[in-house]
Coordinates of C-alpha atoms in Angstrom, one line a residue:
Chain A
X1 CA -3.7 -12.6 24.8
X2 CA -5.8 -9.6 24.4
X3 CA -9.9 -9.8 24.2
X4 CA -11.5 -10.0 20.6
X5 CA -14.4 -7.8 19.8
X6 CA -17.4 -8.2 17.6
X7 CA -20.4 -6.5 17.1
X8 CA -23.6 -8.0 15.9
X9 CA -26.6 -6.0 13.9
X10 CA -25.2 -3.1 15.6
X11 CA -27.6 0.1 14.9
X12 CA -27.0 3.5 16.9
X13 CA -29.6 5.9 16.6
X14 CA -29.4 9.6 17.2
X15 CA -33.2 10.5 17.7
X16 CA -35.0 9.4 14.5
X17 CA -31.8 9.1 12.5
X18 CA -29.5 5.9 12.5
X19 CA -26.1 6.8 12.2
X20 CA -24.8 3.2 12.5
X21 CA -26.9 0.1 10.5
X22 CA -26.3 -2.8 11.2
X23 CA -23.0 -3.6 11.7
X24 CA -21.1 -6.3 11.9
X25 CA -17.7 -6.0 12.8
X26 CA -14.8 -7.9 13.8
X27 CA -11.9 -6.5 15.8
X28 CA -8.7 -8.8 16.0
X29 CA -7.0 -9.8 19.4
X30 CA -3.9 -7.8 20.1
X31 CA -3.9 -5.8 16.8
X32 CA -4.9 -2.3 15.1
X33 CA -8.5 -1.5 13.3
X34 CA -8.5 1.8 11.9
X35 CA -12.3 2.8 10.7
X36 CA -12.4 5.3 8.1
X37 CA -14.9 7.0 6.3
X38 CA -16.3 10.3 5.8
X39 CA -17.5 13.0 8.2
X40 CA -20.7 11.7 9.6
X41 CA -19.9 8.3 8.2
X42 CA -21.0 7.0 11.8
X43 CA -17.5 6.2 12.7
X44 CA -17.2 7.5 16.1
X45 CA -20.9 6.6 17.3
X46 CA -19.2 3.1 16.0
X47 CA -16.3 3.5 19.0
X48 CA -18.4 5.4 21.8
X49 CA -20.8 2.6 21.7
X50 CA -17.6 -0.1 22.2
X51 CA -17.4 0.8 25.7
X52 CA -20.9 1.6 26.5
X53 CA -20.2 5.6 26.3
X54 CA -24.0 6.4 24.7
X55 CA -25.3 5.4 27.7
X56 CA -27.4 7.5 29.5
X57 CA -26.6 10.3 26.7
X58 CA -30.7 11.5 25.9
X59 CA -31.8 11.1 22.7
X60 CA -29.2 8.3 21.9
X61 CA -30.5 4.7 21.4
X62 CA -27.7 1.0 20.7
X63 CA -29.8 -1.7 19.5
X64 CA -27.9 -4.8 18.6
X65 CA -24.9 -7.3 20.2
X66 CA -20.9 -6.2 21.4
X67 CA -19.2 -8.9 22.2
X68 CA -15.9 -8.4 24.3
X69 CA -14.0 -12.0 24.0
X70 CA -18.1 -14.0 24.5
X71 CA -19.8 -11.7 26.9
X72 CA -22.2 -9.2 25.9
X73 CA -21.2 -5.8 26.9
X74 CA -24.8 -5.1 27.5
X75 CA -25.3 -7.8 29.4
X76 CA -26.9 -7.3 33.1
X77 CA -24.0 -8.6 35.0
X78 CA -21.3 -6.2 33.3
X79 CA -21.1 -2.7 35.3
X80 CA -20.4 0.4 32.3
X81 CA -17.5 1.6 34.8
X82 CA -15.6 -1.5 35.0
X83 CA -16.0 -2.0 31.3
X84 CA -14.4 0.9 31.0
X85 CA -11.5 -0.2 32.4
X86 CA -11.8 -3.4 30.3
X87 CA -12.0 -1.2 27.1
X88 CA -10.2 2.1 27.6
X89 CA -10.8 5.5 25.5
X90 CA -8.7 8.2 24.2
X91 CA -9.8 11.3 22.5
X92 CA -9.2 13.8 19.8
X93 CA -7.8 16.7 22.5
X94 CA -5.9 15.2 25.5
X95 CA -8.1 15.4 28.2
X96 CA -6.1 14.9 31.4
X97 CA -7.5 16.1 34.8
X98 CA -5.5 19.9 34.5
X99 CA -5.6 20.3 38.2
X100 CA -4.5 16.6 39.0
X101 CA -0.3 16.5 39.1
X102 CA 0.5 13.8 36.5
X103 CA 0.9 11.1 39.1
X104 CA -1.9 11.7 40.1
X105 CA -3.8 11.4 36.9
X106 CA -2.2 8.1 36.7
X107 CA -2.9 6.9 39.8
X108 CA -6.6 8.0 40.4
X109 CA -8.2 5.6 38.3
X110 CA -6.4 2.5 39.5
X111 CA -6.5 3.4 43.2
X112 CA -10.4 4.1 43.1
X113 CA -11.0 0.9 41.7
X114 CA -9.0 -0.8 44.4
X115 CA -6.4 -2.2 41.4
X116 CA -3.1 -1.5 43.4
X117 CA -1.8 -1.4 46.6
X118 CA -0.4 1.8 47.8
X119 CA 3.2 0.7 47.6
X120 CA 2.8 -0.4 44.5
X121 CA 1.5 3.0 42.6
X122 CA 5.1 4.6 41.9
X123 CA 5.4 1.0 40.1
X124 CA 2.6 0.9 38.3
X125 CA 3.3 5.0 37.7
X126 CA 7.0 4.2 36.4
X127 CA 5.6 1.0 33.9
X128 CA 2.8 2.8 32.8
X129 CA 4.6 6.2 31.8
X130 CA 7.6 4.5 30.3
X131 CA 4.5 2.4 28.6
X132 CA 3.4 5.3 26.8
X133 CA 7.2 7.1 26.4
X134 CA 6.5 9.9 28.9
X135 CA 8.8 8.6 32.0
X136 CA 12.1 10.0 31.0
X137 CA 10.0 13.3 30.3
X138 CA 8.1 13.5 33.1
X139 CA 10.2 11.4 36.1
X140 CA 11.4 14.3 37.4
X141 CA 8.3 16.6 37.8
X142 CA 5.8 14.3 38.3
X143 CA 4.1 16.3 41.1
X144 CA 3.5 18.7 38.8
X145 CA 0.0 19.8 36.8
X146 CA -0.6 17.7 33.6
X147 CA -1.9 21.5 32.2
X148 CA 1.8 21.7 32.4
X149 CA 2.5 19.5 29.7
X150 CA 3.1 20.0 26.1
X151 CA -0.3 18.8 24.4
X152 CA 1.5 15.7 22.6
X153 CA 2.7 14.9 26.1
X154 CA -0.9 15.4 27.7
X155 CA -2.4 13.0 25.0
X156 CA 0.5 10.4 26.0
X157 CA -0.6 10.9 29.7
X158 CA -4.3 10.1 28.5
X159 CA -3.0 6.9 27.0
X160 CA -0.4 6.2 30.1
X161 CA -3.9 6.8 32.0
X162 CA -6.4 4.6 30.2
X163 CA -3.7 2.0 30.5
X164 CA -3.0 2.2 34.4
X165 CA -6.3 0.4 34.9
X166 CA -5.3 -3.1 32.4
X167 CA -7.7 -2.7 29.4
X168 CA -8.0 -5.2 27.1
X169 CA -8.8 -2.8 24.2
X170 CA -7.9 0.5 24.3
X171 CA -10.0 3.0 21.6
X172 CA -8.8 6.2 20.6
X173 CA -11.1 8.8 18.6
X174 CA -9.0 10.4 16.2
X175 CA -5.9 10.8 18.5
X176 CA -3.6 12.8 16.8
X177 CA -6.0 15.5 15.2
X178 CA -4.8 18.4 17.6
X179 CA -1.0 17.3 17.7
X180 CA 1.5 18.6 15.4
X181 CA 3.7 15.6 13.3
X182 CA 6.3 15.1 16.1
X183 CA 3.7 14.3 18.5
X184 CA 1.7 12.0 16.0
X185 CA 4.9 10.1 15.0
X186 CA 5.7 9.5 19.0
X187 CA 1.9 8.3 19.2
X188 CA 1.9 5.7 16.3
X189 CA 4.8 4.5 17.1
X190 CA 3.1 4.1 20.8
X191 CA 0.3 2.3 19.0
X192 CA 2.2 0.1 17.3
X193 CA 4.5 -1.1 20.7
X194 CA 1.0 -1.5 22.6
X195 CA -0.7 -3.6 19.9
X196 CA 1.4 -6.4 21.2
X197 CA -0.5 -6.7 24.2
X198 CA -3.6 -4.6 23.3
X199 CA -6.6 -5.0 21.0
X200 CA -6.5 -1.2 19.4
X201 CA -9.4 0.2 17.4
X202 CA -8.5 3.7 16.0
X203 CA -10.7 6.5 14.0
X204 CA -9.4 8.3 12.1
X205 CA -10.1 10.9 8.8
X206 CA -6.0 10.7 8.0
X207 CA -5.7 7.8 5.6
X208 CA -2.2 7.8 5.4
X209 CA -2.5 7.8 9.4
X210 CA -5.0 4.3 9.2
X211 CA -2.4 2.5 6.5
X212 CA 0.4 3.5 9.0
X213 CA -0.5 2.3 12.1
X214 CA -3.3 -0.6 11.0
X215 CA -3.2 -4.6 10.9
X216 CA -6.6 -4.0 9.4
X217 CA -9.2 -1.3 8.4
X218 CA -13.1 -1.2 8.6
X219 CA -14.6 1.7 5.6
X220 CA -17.8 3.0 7.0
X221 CA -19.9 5.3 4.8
X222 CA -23.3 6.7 5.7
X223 CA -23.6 4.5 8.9
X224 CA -23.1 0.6 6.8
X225 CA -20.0 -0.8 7.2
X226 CA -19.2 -1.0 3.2
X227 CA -15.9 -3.1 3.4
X228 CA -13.3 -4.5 5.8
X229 CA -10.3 -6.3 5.7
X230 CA -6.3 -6.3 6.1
X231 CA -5.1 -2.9 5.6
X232 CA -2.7 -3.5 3.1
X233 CA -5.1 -5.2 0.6
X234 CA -7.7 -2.6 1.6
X235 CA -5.5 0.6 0.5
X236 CA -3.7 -1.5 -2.3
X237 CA -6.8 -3.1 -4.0
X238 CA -10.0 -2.4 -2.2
X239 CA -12.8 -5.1 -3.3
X240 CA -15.9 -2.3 -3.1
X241 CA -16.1 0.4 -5.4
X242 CA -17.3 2.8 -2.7
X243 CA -14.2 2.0 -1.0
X244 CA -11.6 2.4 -3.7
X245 CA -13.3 6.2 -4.8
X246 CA -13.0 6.8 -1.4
X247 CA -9.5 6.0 -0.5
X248 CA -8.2 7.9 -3.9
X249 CA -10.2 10.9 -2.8
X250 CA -13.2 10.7 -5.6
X251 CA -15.8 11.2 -3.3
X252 CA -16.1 12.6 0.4
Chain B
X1 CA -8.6 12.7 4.3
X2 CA -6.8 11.5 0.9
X3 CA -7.3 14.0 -1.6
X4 CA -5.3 12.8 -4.1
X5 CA -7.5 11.4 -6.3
X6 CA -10.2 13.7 -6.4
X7 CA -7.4 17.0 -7.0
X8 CA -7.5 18.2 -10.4
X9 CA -3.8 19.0 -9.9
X10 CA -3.0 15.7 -9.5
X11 CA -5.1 14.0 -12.2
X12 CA -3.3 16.5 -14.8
X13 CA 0.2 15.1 -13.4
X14 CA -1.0 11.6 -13.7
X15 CA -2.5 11.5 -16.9
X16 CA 1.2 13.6 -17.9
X17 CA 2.9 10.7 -16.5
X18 CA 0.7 8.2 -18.2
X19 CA 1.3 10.1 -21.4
X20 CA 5.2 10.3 -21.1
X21 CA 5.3 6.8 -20.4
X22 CA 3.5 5.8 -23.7
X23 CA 6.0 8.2 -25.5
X24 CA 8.5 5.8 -23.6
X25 CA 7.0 2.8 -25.8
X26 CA 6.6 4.3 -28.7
X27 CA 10.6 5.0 -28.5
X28 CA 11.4 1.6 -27.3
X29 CA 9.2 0.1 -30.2
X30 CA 11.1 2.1 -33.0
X31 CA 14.5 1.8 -31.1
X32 CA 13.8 -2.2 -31.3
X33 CA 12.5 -2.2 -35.2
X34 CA 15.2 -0.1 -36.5
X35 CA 17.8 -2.0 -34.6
X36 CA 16.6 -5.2 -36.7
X37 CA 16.2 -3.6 -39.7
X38 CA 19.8 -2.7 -39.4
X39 CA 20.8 -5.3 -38.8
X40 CA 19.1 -7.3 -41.8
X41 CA 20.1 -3.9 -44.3
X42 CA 23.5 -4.0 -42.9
X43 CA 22.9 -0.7 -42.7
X44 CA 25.1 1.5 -40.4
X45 CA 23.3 4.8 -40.2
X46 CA 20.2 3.2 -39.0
X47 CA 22.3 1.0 -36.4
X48 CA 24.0 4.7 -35.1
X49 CA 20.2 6.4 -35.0
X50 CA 19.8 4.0 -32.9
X51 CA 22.0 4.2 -30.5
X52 CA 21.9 8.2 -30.6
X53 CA 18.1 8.0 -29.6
X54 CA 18.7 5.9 -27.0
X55 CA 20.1 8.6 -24.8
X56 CA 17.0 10.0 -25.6
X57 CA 15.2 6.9 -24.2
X58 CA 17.1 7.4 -21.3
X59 CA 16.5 10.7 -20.3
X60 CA 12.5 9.8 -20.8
X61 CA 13.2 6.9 -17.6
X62 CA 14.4 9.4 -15.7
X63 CA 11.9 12.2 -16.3
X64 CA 9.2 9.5 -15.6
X65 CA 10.9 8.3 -12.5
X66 CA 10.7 11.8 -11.6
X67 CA 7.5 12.5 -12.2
X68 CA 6.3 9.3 -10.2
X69 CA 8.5 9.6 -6.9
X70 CA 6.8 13.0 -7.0
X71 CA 3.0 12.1 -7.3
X72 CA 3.5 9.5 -4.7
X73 CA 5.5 11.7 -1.9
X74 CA 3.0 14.4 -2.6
X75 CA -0.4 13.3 -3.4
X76 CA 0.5 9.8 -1.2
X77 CA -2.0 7.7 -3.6
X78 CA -4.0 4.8 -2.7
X79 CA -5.2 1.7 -4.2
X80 CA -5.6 1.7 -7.7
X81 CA -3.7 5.6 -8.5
X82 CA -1.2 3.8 -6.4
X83 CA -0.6 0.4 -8.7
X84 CA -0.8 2.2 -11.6
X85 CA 2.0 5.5 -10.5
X86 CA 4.5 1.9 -8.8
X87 CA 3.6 0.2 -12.1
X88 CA 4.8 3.2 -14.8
X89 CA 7.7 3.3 -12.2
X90 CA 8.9 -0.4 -12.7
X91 CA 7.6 -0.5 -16.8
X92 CA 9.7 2.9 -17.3
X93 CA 12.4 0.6 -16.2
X94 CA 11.8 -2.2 -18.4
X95 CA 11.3 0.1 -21.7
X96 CA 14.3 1.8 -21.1
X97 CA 16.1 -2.1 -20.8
X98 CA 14.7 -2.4 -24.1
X99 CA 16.2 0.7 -25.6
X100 CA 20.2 -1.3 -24.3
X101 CA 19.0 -4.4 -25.9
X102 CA 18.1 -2.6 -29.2
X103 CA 21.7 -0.6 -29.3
X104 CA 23.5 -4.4 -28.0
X105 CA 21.5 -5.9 -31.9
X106 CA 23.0 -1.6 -33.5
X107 CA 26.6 -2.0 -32.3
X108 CA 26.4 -5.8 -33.9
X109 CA 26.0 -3.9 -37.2
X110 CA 29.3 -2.2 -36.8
X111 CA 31.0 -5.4 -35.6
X112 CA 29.9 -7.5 -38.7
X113 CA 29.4 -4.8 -41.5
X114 CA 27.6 -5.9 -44.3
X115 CA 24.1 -8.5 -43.5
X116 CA 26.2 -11.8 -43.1
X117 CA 25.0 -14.6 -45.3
X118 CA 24.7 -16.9 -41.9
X119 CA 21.7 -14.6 -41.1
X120 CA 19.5 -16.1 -43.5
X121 CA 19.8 -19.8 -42.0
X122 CA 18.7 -18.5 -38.9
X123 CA 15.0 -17.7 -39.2
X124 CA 14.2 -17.8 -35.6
X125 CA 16.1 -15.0 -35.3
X126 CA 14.0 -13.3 -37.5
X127 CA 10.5 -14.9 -36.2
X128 CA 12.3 -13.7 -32.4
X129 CA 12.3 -10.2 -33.5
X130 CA 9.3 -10.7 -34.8
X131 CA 7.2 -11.9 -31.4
X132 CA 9.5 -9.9 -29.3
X133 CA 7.9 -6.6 -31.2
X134 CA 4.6 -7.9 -31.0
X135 CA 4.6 -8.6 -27.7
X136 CA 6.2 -5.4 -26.6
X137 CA 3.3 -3.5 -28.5
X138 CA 0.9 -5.7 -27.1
X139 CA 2.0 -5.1 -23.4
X140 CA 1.7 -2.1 -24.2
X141 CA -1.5 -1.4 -25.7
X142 CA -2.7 -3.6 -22.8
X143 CA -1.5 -0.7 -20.6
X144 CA -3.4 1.9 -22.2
X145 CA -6.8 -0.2 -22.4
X146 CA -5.9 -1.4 -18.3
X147 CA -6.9 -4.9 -20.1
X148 CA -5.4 -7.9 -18.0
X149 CA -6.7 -10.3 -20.6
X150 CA -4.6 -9.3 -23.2
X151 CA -1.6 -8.6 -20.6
X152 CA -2.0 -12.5 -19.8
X153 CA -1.9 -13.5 -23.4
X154 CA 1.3 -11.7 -23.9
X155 CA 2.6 -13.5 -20.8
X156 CA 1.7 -17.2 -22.3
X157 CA 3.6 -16.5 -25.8
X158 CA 7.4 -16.0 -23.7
X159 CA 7.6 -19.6 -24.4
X160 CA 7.3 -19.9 -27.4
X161 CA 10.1 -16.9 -27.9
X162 CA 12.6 -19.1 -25.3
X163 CA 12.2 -22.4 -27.2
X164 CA 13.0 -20.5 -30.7
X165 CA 16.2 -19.4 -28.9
X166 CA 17.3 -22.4 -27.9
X167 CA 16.5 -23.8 -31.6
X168 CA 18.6 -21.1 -33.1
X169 CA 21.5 -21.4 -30.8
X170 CA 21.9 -24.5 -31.5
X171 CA 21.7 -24.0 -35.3
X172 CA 24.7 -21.5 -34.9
X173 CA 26.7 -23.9 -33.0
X174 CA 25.9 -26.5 -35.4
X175 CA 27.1 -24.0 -38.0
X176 CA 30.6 -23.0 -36.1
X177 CA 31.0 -26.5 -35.4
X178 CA 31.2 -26.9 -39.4
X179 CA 33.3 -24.2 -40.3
X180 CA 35.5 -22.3 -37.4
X181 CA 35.3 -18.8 -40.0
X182 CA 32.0 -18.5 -39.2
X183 CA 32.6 -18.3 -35.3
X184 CA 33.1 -14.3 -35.2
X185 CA 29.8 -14.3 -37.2
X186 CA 27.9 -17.0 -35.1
X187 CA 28.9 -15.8 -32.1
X188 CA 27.6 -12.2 -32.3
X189 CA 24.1 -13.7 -33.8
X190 CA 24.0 -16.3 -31.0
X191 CA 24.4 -12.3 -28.9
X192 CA 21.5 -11.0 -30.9
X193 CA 19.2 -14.0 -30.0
X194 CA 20.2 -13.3 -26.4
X195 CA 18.9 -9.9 -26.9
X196 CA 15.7 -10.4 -28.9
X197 CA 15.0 -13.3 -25.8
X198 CA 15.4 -10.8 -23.4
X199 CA 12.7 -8.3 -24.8
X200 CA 10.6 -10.9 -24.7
X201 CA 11.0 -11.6 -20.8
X202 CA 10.7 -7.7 -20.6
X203 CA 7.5 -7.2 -22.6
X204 CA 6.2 -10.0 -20.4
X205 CA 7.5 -8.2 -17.3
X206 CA 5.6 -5.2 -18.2
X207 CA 2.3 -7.8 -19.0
X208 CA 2.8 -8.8 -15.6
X209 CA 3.1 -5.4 -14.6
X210 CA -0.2 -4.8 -16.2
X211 CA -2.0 -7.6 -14.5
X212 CA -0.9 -6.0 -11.2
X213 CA -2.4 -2.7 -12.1
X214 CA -5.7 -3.9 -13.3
X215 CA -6.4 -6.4 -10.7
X216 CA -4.3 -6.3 -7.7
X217 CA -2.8 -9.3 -7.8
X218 CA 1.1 -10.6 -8.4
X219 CA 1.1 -13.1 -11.6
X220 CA 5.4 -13.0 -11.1
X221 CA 7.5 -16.2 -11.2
X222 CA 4.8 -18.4 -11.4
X223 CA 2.2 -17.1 -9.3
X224 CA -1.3 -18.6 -10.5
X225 CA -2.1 -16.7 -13.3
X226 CA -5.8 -17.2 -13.3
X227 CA -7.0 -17.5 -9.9
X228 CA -6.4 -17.0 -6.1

């Protein structure tokens, strides 16, 4: 079963200015969170600071508690680098290694962490990319750039990638936002195979996109976490005003 | 981001669709009084202006179906825009369903001709039609004011409709049972009961309906009306 996360009093603070207060959030075992909210809601300092990705960033300041399953993320023992292979990223544009052949952009992670044997990569390789839909694509070229690929098929490769390593949770930052809809409909239905085994938090400024592909959403406006719950009772009947005028598009 | 809501464009199609629903009741309404005035008037104009301006009814479902499918595969609404566009969908439905059971009381007229004597031993008939109207315009006044309260008053009186049904069945049987002439008669009355019964049900369908809307939550077949 896939690791829980929580945070606790979590504040992220860009100089002076807080752009998350104080939340507390839950994120379900082997299911999807979408966070919504406006632009500059705080959604995305929210994710980066799930897997410890402020860190060392000047300027940028996480006070307050993540829990992955009941360790601390901050605490001293946990190293950011394996985290990251606890609780994987994807991003809005596909950012593969463009010089690294797409086996090798599998592979690279995995191998430098000491996670697989040498004979064991093309297996690994093969369950990852037919993980993320890309083997039948790709089988056949995989020596080639991952520049080579069509972008959907990059941003599958970033998945196939963060998944080579065994997260727990995989995050993804508005995933679909530079793919056209063929490419986001092969990518939520991706989501929604992987949430069997994955914890999956997903931002995301398409609202259809969050009542899609979500067990449950978090709404985030100017930093607070204003309501969260089941995603089908959120974007049916919504308990907080805030949340409601935002969802029908009266403010934002 | 949803822009639904917020888009001018879509608030004038809603509040059209709102509006052409109403005009849906109001039809139903008339198409239900007139059908019982004919029937107590024996009067066979009124009974074929009824069933004339049901096509009419009819056309209005599908224009609102329409207009509904379309707001939701366009503007893809959320949370409340979104109970209220399903709701006029399935209430649309349940208007129109009135409209058939008005024309089922019109095309009695014709059957029987003249009011039948029989009629005026049956009073629950009359206090049927009565609650059935009441309720309807209730339900639907209930819509406009998105007032659950009165929505789940309209709900608690279907009983008291059902039980007068079964009291004036029984009457007509009792009456058939004493004089076999009186069957054609009886029976068609015992058919106009059946009818008024089943606005009822369908004015408390769109109550329910209402509930839905207004607070989110399923009162159907029994659900806990008050709480969750």
């Amino acid at each position: 079963m896939a690791e829980t996360m929580r945070t606790r009093a979590l504040r992220v603070f860009f100089g002076d200015t807080e752009a998350v207060k104080a939340v507390d959030l839950e994120i379900h075992s082997a299911a999807v969170t979408a966070i919504i909210g406006p632009s500059g809601c705080g959604k995305s300092a929210l994710l980066r600071a799930l897997n410890r990705m402020h860190d060392g960033v000047r300027g940028v300041r996480v006070v307050g508690r993540i829990y992955l399953g009941d360790r601390e993320i901050h605490d001293g023992g946990m190293d950011p680098v394996l985290l990251r292979t606890q609780v994987g990223m994807v991003f809005q544009r596909p950012n593969p290694f463009p010089a690294m052949s797409i086996r090798q952009n599998v592979t690279f992670a995995p191998r430098r962490h000491g996670m697989v044997r040498k004979g064991e990569e093309s297996n690994l390789l093969e369950q990852v990319l037919r993980k993320t839909a890309l083997w039948d694509e790709v089988k056949d070229r995989l020596h080639h750039p991952a520049a080579s690929l069509s972008s959907g098929q990059q941003q599958r490769l970033c998945m196939a990638r963060a998944l080579a390593v065994g997260p727990q949770v995989l995050l993804m930052d508005e995933p679909t936002a530079a793919l056209d809809p063929t490419a986001t409909q092969r990518i939520e239905a991706l989501i929604y195979e992987l949430k069997r085994d994955i914890t999956i938090v997903i931002v995301t400024h398409n609202m259809q996109q969050a009542a899609r592909v979500s067990d449950r959403t978090a709404f985030l406006d100017d930093g607070r976490l204003v309501e969260s719950g089941e995603t089908e009772r959120l974007f049916t009947n919504p308990a907080e005003e805030r949340t409601e005028a935002y969802i029908t598009g009266r403010f934002g | 981001m949803n822009l639904s809501g917020g888009s001018r464009h879509f608030q004038q199609e809603f509040s059209t669709l709102r509006h052409d629903l109403l005009e849906m009741g109001a039809l139903a309404e008339e198409l239900l009084r007139v059908s019982v005035e004919a029937l107590t008037e024996g009067d066979m104009a009124k009974a074929d202006s009824v069933i004339l301006a049901d096509r009419e009814l009819d056309a209005m479902e599908v224009e609102v179906d329409a207009a509904g499918i379309h707001l939701l595969a366009l503007h893809q609404p959320f949370a409340r825009d979104l109970r209220v566009i399903t709701m006029i969908l399935r209430i649309a439905n349940d208007l129109e369903r009135v409209g058939d059971h008005a024309v089922n009381i019109a095309e009695t007229v014709h059957h029987l001709g003249a009011a039948p004597k029989l009629l005026t031993g049956v009073p629950q008939l009359w206090e049927m039609a009565r609650i059935s109207r009441e309720m309807l315009t209730q339900a639907l006044d209930s819509f406009v004011r998105g007032d659950s309260v009165v929505a789940r008053e309209v709900c608690g009186r279907d009983d008291r409709v059902d039980s007068l049904h079964q009291s004036g069945f029984r009457i007509l049987l009792d009456h058939m049972a004493t004089d076999p002439q009186l069957v054609g008669v009886g029976m068609s009355l015992i058919l106009v009961g059946r009818n008024l019964e089943r606005v009822a049900d369908l004015a408390t369908n769109v109550a329910e309906d209402v509930v839905y809307m207004v607070e989110g939550r399923s009162i159907k077949h029994g659900a806990d009306r008050t709480d969750e």
